[in-house]
Short mmCIF file of C-alpha atoms in Angstrom, two decimals:
data_model
loop_
_atom_site.label_atom_id
_atom_site.label_comp_id
_atom_site.label_asym_id
_atom_site.label_seq_id
_atom_site.Cartn_x
_atom_site.Cartn_y
_atom_site.Cartn_z
CA MET A 1 0.23 0.11 -0.15
CA VAL A 2 1.99 3.26 -0.67
CA GLU A 3 1.30 5.84 2.02
CA LEU A 4 -0.31 8.90 1.02
CA ASP A 5 1.53 12.29 1.26
CA ARG A 6 -0.18 14.65 4.84
CA ASP A 7 -1.50 16.95 2.31
CA VAL A 8 -3.31 14.72 -0.02
CA TYR A 9 -4.58 11.88 2.90
CA TRP A 10 -6.22 15.04 4.71
CA ASP A 11 -7.69 16.81 1.53
CA GLU A 12 -9.68 13.59 0.84
CA VAL A 13 -10.80 13.44 4.92
CA TYR A 14 -12.14 16.43 4.82
CA ARG A 15 -13.65 16.21 1.14
CA SER A 16 -15.29 13.07 2.30
CA ARG A 17 -18.14 13.97 4.89
CA GLY A 18 -19.17 17.54 6.32
CA PRO A 19 -17.58 18.75 9.16
CA GLU A 20 -20.46 17.54 11.40
CA LEU A 21 -19.68 13.86 10.91
CA HIS A 22 -15.78 13.83 11.29
CA SER A 23 -15.36 11.91 14.87
CA TRP A 24 -13.63 14.64 16.15
CA PHE A 25 -16.46 17.06 16.12
CA GLU A 26 -17.23 19.86 18.77
CA ALA A 27 -20.22 22.04 18.07
CA VAL A 28 -18.73 24.17 20.82
CA PRO A 29 -14.99 23.87 21.67
CA GLU A 30 -15.51 23.87 25.10
CA THR A 31 -12.55 22.53 26.76
CA SER A 32 -10.20 24.69 24.62
CA LEU A 33 -11.73 27.35 25.39
CA ALA A 34 -11.88 27.10 29.08
CA MET A 35 -8.05 26.18 29.45
CA ILE A 36 -7.42 29.02 26.88
CA GLY A 37 -9.26 31.60 29.00
CA ARG A 38 -7.49 30.38 32.08
CA ALA A 39 -3.82 30.99 30.37
CA ALA A 40 -5.13 34.80 30.84
CA LEU A 41 -4.00 36.21 27.42
CA ASP A 42 -4.20 39.86 27.01
CA PRO A 43 -6.37 41.33 23.57
CA GLY A 44 -4.10 41.12 20.62
CA ASP A 45 -2.44 38.69 21.82
CA ALA A 46 -0.89 36.15 18.98
CA VAL A 47 -2.44 32.64 19.08
CA LEU A 48 -2.06 29.70 16.61
CA ASP A 49 -4.15 26.85 16.19
CA VAL A 50 -2.15 23.77 14.92
CA GLY A 51 -4.29 21.10 13.22
CA ALA A 52 -7.35 23.81 13.34
CA GLY A 53 -9.40 22.06 10.74
CA THR A 54 -12.98 23.01 10.35
CA SER A 55 -13.31 23.85 14.02
CA ALA A 56 -14.93 27.21 14.91
CA LEU A 57 -11.96 27.57 17.65
CA ALA A 58 -10.09 30.26 15.42
CA GLN A 59 -13.65 32.28 14.84
CA LEU A 60 -14.53 32.13 18.56
CA LEU A 61 -10.96 33.38 19.34
CA SER A 62 -10.57 35.94 17.02
CA GLN A 63 -14.20 37.29 18.45
CA ARG A 64 -12.21 37.86 21.80
CA GLY A 65 -9.75 40.03 20.00
CA PHE A 66 -6.86 37.72 20.22
CA ARG A 67 -4.83 37.46 16.60
CA VAL A 68 -5.70 34.18 15.29
CA THR A 69 -3.57 32.01 13.06
CA ALA A 70 -5.25 29.01 11.69
CA LEU A 71 -2.80 26.37 10.51
CA ASP A 72 -3.93 23.02 8.82
CA VAL A 73 -1.92 20.66 5.89
CA SER A 74 -5.38 20.07 4.45
CA ALA A 75 -6.68 23.01 1.73
CA SER A 76 -9.56 21.78 1.81
CA ALA A 77 -10.15 21.95 5.40
CA ILE A 78 -9.01 25.67 5.65
CA ASP A 79 -10.81 26.53 2.88
CA GLN A 80 -14.28 25.13 4.49
CA ALA A 81 -13.63 26.87 7.52
CA ARG A 82 -12.99 29.98 6.26
CA ARG A 83 -16.28 30.07 4.34
CA ARG A 84 -17.84 29.08 7.22
CA ALA A 85 -16.01 31.94 9.52
CA ARG A 86 -18.38 34.32 10.74
CA CYS A 87 -15.79 37.32 11.04
CA ASP A 88 -14.23 40.12 8.95
CA ALA A 89 -11.99 38.32 6.15
CA GLY A 90 -8.98 39.46 7.70
CA ALA A 91 -9.66 38.64 11.31
CA ILE A 92 -7.57 35.06 11.14
CA GLU A 93 -5.02 34.42 8.96
CA TRP A 94 -5.38 30.85 7.39
CA VAL A 95 -1.84 29.41 6.45
CA VAL A 96 -2.03 25.59 4.42
CA ALA A 97 1.07 24.25 5.51
CA ASP A 98 2.89 21.31 7.91
CA VAL A 99 3.75 22.19 10.96
CA LEU A 100 6.86 20.38 11.16
CA THR A 101 8.21 22.38 8.27
CA TRP A 102 6.26 25.46 8.26
CA ALA A 103 8.47 28.53 8.36
CA ALA A 104 6.26 30.88 11.05
CA PRO A 105 6.89 34.69 10.90
CA GLY A 106 6.82 35.31 14.34
CA ARG A 107 5.92 34.51 17.95
CA PHE A 108 2.95 33.03 19.22
CA ARG A 109 1.64 34.01 23.14
CA LEU A 110 -0.43 30.63 22.97
CA VAL A 111 -0.19 27.54 20.65
CA HIS A 112 -3.02 25.23 20.42
CA ASP A 113 -3.54 21.67 19.58
CA ARG A 114 -6.59 19.04 19.93
CA ALA A 115 -5.56 17.68 16.21
CA VAL A 116 -1.75 17.01 15.29
CA PHE A 117 0.32 15.59 18.16
CA HIS A 118 -1.28 12.33 18.95
CA PHE A 119 -0.77 11.67 14.81
CA LEU A 120 2.82 11.49 15.13
CA THR A 121 3.90 8.22 15.86
CA ASP A 122 7.55 8.46 14.30
CA PRO A 123 9.58 10.23 17.30
CA ALA A 124 11.57 12.10 14.99
CA ASP A 125 8.45 13.63 13.64
CA ARG A 126 7.90 14.52 18.01
CA ASN A 127 11.14 15.75 18.32
CA ALA A 128 10.97 17.98 15.15
CA TYR A 129 7.09 19.44 16.69
CA VAL A 130 8.71 20.36 19.87
CA ALA A 131 11.70 21.77 18.55
CA ARG A 132 9.45 24.15 16.07
CA LEU A 133 7.07 24.82 19.43
CA ARG A 134 10.01 26.30 21.06
CA ASP A 135 11.00 28.22 18.59
CA ARG A 136 7.01 29.39 18.04
CA LEU A 137 6.78 30.28 21.66
CA GLU A 138 7.26 33.66 23.26
CA PRO A 139 8.77 33.22 26.52
CA GLY A 140 6.56 32.49 28.96
CA GLY A 141 3.93 31.78 26.65
CA GLN A 142 1.67 28.71 27.03
CA LEU A 143 0.94 25.47 25.35
CA VAL A 144 -2.89 24.00 25.33
CA LEU A 145 -2.58 19.99 23.99
CA SER A 146 -4.95 18.04 23.68
CA THR A 147 -4.10 14.40 22.70
CA PHE A 148 -5.55 10.68 23.33
CA ALA A 149 -5.39 9.26 26.69
CA ALA A 150 -3.62 6.52 27.89
CA ASP A 151 -7.10 4.19 27.47
CA GLY A 152 -7.95 6.51 24.46
CA PRO A 153 -8.53 4.84 20.78
CA GLU A 154 -5.15 3.25 18.97
CA ARG A 155 -6.27 4.51 15.57
CA CYS A 156 -8.53 7.77 14.50
CA SER A 157 -9.57 8.12 11.18
CA GLY A 158 -7.64 5.05 9.48
CA GLN A 159 -4.15 6.04 11.11
CA SER A 160 -2.59 4.63 14.45
CA VAL A 161 -2.29 7.41 17.08
CA ALA A 162 0.13 7.48 20.33
CA ARG A 163 -1.57 7.30 23.50
CA TYR A 164 -0.57 9.88 26.69
CA ASP A 165 -0.51 10.27 30.29
CA ALA A 166 0.61 13.90 31.80
CA PRO A 167 4.02 12.22 32.58
CA GLY A 168 4.59 11.22 28.52
CA LEU A 169 3.54 14.20 27.95
CA THR A 170 5.78 16.02 30.50
CA SER A 171 8.95 14.03 28.78
CA GLU A 172 7.61 14.89 24.90
CA LEU A 173 7.80 18.31 25.65
CA GLY A 174 11.09 18.11 27.70
CA PRO A 175 13.04 20.63 30.09
CA GLY A 176 11.80 24.10 30.11
CA PHE A 177 7.98 23.34 30.28
CA ARG A 178 6.08 23.79 33.17
CA ILE A 179 2.51 21.79 33.30
CA GLU A 180 -0.03 24.01 35.23
CA GLU A 181 -3.32 22.06 34.32
CA VAL A 182 -4.33 18.71 33.48
CA ARG A 183 -7.63 17.95 32.63
CA GLN A 184 -8.95 14.10 31.67
CA GLU A 185 -11.86 13.79 29.80
CA THR A 186 -14.62 11.44 27.30
CA HIS A 187 -15.79 12.88 24.28
CA ARG A 188 -18.43 11.09 22.59
CA THR A 189 -18.13 11.22 18.79
CA PRO A 190 -20.74 12.18 16.17
CA GLY A 191 -21.00 8.28 15.74
CA GLY A 192 -21.83 7.68 19.36
CA VAL A 193 -18.52 5.98 20.70
CA ASP A 194 -16.49 7.48 23.42
CA GLN A 195 -13.05 8.51 23.24
CA ARG A 196 -10.92 9.69 26.25
CA PHE A 197 -8.42 12.74 25.92
CA ILE A 198 -6.22 14.05 27.84
CA SER A 199 -5.39 18.31 27.93
CA ILE A 200 -2.54 19.96 29.30
CA ARG A 201 -1.73 23.68 29.72
CA ALA A 202 1.95 24.09 30.15
CA ARG A 203 4.01 27.81 30.17
CA PHE A 204 6.98 27.62 28.61
CA GLY A 205 10.44 29.76 30.07
CA THR A 206 9.89 32.41 32.22
CA ASP A 207 7.52 35.12 31.52
CA PRO A 208 8.95 38.73 31.75
CA ARG A 209 5.23 39.78 31.76
CA SER A 210 5.30 38.71 34.95
CA GLN A 211 8.21 39.82 35.75
CA ALA A 212 7.61 43.49 34.90
CA SER A 213 4.89 43.56 37.35
#
């Protein structure tokens, strides 16, 4: 079997069915919004949503006054999300790129990922992800990361996935990240299947804002 490139594979996934039928669909991304809310960002802060897909999160964060970049490897997903977003055309920067190779134009106060990290089953890909994460976060910036939990599914959308507990995620992120919040939950898919997730909020390095105060 020939392995498809990530962009080709995920384009086919997003073209195959409506957004509400994907297993990861959330009408409202409540956990992500709650954890980002506890990050205590300032209006105008830059936020990156990795693996944004067709989620409404980018739109909701933009409406809260943040400068949002929505990144996904699938052009189809980004096109659908852009057309569905109820905000000014320039309010969100929509980027079609692979997070492992994307050259970000600047740094972000917060990076959110509910869709990518658990698909990185190759340790080299995870190392590349974390290396780029370190380059893209401001000192004192935060990461809100959700993955399948240790008792979560072994596959998703036809792909093998990695599963984690809090110590496992701490080990993957390595030095410089301090976990400030851990949350576990059960996500009910549109097909009625329960999936266990773990979410963390971690701070990267020392926050110069807190030192200034």
